[in-house]
XYZ file of N, CA and C in Angstrom:
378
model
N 51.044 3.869 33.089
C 50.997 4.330 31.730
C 49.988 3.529 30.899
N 50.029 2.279 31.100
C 48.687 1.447 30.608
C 47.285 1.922 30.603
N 47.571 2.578 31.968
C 46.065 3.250 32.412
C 45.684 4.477 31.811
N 46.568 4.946 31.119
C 45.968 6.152 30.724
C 45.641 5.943 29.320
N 46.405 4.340 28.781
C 46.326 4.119 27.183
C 45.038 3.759 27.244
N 44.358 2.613 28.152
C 42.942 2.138 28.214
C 41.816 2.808 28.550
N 42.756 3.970 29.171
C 41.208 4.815 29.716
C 40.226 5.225 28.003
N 40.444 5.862 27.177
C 39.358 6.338 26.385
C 38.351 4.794 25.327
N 39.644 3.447 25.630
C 38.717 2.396 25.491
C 37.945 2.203 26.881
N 37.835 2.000 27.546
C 36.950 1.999 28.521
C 35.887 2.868 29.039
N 35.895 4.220 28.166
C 35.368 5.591 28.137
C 34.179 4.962 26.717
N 34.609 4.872 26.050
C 34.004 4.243 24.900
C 32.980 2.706 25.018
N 33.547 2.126 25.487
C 32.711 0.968 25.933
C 31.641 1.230 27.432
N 31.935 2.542 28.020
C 30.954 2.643 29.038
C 29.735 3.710 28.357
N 30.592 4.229 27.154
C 29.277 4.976 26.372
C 28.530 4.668 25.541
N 29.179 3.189 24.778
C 28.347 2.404 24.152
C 27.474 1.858 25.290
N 27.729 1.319 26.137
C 26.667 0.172 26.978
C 25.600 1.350 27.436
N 25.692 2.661 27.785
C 24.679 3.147 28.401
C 23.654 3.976 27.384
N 24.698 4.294 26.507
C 23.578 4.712 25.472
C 23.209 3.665 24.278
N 22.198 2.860 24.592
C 21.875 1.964 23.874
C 20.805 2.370 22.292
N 21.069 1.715 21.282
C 20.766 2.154 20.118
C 19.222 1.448 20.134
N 18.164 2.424 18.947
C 17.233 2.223 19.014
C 17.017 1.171 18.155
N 16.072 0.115 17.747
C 16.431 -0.940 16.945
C 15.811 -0.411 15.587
N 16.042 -0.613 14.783
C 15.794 0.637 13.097
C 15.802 -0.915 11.842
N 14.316 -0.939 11.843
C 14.192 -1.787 10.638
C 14.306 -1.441 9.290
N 15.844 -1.503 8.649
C 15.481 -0.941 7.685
C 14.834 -1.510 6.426
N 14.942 -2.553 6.362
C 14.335 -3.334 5.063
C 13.231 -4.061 5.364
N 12.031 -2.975 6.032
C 11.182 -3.651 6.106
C 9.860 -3.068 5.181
N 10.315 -2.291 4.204
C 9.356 -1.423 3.251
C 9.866 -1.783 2.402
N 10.460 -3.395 1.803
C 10.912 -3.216 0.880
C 10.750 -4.591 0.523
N 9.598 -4.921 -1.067
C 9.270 -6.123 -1.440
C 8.134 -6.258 -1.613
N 7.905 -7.260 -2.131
C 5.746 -7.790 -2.363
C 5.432 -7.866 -1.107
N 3.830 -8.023 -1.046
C 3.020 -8.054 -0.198
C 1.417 -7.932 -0.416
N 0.935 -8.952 0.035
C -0.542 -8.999 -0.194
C -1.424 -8.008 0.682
N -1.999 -7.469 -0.146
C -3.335 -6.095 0.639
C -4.238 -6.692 1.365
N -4.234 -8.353 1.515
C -5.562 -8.434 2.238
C -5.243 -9.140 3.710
N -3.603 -9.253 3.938
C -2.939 -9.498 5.229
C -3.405 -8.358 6.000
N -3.418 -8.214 7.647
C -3.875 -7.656 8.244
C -2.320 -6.362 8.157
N -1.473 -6.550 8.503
C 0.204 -5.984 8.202
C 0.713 -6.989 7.219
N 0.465 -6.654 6.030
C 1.293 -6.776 5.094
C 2.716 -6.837 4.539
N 3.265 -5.683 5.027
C 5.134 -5.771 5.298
C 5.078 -6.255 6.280
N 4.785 -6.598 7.451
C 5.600 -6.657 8.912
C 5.981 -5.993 9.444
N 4.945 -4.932 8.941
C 5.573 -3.546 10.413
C 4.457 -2.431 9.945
N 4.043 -1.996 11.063
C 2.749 -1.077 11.086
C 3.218 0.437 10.029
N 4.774 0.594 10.264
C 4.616 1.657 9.668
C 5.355 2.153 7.760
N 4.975 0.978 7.528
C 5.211 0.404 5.888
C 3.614 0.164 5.430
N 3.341 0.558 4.109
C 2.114 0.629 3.598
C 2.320 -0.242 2.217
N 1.467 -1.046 1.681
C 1.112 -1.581 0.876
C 0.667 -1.370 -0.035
N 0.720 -0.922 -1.305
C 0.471 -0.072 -2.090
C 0.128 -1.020 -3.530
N -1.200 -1.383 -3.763
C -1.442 -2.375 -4.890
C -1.219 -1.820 -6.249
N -0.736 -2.975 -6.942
C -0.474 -2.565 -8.483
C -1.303 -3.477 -9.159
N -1.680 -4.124 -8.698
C -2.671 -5.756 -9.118
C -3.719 -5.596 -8.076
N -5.091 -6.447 -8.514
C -5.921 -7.013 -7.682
C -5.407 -7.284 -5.982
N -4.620 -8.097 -5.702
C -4.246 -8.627 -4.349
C -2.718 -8.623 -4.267
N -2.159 -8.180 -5.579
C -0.495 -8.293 -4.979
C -0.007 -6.325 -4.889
N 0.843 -6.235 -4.333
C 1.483 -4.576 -3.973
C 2.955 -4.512 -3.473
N 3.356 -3.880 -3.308
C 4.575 -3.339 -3.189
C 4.869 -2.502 -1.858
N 5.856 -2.650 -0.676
C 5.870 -1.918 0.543
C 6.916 -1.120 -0.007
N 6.505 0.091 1.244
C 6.762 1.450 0.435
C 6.977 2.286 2.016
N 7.386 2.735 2.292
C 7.915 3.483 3.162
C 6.917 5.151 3.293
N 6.323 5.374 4.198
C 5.439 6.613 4.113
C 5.544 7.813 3.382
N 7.120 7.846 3.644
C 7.691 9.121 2.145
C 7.571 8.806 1.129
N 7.343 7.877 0.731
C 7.166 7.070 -0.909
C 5.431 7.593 -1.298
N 4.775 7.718 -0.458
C 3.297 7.581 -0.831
C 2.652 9.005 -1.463
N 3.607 9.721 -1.776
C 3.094 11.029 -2.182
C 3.164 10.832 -3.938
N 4.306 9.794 -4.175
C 4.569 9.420 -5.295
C 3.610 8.707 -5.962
N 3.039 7.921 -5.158
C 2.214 6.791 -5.417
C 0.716 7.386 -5.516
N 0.446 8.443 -4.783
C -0.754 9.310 -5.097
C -0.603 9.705 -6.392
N 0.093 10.030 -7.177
C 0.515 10.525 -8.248
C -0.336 9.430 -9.132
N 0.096 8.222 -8.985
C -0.086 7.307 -9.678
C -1.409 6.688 -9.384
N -1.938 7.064 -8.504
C -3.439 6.666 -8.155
C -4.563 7.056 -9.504
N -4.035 8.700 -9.940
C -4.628 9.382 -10.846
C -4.364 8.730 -12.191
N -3.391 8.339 -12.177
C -3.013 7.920 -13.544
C -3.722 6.706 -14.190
N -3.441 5.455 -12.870
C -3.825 4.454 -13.044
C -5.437 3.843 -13.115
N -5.744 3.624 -14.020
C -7.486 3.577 -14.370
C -8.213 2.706 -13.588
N -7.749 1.591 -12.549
C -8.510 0.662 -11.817
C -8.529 1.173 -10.311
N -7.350 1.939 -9.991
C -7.556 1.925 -8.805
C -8.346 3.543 -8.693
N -8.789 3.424 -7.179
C -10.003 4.405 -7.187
C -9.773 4.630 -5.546
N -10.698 5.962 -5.037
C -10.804 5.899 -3.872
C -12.461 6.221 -3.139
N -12.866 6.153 -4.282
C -14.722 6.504 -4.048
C -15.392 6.311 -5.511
N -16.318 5.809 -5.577
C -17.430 5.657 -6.693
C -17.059 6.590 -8.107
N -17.310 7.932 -7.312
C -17.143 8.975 -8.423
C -15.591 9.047 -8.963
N -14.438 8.330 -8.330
C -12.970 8.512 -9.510
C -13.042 7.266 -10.400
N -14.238 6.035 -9.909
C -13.799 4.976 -11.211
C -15.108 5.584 -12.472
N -16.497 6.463 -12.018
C -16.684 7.221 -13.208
C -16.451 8.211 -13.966
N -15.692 8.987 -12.650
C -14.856 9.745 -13.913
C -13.418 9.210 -14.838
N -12.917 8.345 -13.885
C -11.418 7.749 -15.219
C -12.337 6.779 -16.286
N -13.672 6.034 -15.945
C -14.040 5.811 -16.605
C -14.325 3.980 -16.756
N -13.748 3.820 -15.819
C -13.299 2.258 -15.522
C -14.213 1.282 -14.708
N -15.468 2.108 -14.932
C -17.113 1.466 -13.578
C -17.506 2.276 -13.045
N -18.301 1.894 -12.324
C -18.867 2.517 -11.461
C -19.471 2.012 -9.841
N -18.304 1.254 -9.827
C -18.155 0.698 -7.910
C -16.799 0.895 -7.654
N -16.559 0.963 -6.614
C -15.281 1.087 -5.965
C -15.107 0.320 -5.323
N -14.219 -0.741 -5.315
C -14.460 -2.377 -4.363
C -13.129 -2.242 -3.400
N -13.336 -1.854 -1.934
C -12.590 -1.352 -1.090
C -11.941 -2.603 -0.561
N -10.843 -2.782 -0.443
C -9.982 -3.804 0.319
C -10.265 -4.215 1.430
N -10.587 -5.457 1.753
C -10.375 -5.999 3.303
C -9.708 -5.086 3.961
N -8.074 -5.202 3.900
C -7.140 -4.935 4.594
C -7.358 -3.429 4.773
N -8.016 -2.695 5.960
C -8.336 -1.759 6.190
C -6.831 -0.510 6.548
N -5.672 -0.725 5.825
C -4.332 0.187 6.289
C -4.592 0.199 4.337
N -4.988 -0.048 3.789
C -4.914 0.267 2.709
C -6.408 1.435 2.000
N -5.353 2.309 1.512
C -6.546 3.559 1.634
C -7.407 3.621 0.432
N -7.180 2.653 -0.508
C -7.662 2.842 -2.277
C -8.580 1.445 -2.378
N -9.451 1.516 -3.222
C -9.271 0.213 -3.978
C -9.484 -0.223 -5.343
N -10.272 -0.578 -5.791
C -10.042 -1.335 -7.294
C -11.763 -1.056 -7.984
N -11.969 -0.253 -9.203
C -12.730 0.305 -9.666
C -13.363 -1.366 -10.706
N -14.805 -1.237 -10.961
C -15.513 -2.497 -11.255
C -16.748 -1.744 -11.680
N -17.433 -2.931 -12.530
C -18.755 -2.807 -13.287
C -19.876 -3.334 -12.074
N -20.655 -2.681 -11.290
C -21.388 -3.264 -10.583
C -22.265 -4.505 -11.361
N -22.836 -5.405 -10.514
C -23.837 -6.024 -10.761
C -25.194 -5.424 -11.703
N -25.308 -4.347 -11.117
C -26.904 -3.604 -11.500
C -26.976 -3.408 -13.220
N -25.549 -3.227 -13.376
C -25.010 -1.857 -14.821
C -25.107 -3.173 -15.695
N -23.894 -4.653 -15.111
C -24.040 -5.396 -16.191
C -24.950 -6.352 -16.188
N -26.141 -6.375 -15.430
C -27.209 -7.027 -15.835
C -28.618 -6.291 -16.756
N -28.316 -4.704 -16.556
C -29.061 -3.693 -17.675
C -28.993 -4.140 -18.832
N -27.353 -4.504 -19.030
C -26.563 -4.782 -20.177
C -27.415 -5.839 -20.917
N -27.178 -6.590 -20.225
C -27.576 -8.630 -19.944
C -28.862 -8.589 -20.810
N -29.623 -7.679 -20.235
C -31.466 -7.621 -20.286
C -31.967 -7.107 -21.605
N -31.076 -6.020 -21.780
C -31.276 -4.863 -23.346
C -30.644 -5.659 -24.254
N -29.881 -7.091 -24.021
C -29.331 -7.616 -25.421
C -30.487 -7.955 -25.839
N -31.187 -8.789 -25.686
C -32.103 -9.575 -26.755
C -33.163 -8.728 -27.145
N -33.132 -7.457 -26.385
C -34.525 -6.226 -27.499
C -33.196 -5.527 -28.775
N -32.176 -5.519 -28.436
C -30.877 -5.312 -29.274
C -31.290 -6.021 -30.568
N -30.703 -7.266 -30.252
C -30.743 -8.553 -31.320
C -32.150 -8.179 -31.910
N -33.011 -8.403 -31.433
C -34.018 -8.438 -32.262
C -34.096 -6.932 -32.807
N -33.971 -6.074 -33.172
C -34.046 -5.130 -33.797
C -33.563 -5.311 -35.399
C-alpha cells in the first residue's frame, strides 16, 4: 500500500529529472548600462538604449518599439546626418563604439563651428 502512495512521487521526480528546465534570465534587461561596453547588460539579447551621452538603460527587445518612438522625439539622438538636421540639433551624427547599439548622438561638426569661429571678427567689425 506504500507503493502505490509513492508511486506518483516518484512519477514526479522522474519527470522533473528528465525534463530539465531551460535556464531563463530574467533580470537581465533590467538597469543602467554603458553603450560603449562591448555587451552592456550581460546578455546578447538585451539592448542598451542611451538617454545620456554614455549612460542607457537595458530594455528587453519588446521594449524597443517604444523607444523608437522616443528616438523621434528626443533632439540629440539621431540615426544618420539628415535626422540631427532635420530635428535641428547639428549636423553630424556621432555613432557609438559599441556597435549593438543602433542610434547615436547628433553634434555641431568641426567644419560648421569653425565657419562660425572665422565670420566672428568680419561680424564684430561691422
Amino acid at each position: 500500500m506504500t507503493f502505490l502512495r509513492l508511486a506518483p512521487l516518484a512519477l514526479f521526480f522522474l519527470a522533473t529529472s528528465l525534463l530539465s528546465m531551460k535556464h531563463i534570465e530574467a533580470g537581465a534587461c533590467f538597469g543602467f548600462c554603458e553603450v560603449t561596453e562591448t555587451e552592456p547588460c550581460g546578455s546578447k539579447i538585451c539592448l542598451c538604449v542611451s538617454f545620456a551621452l554614455i549612460t542607457g538603460i537595458c530594455v528587453p527587445p519588446f521594449a524597443v518599439e517604444s523607444y523608437a518612438k522616443r528616438l523621434d522625439e528626443y533632439p540629440n539622438l539621431c540615426l544618420s546626418h539628415h535626422d540631427c538636421v532635420k530635428k535641428g540639433s547639428g549636423n553630424f551624427c556621432a555613432r557609438s563604439p559599441n556597435p549593438n547599439v543602433p542610434f547615436g548622438w547628433c553634434s555641431h561638426s568641426n567644419t560648421e563651428a569653425l565657419k562660425g569661429f572665422l565670420a566672428m571678427p568680419e561680424a564684430i567689425t561691422k
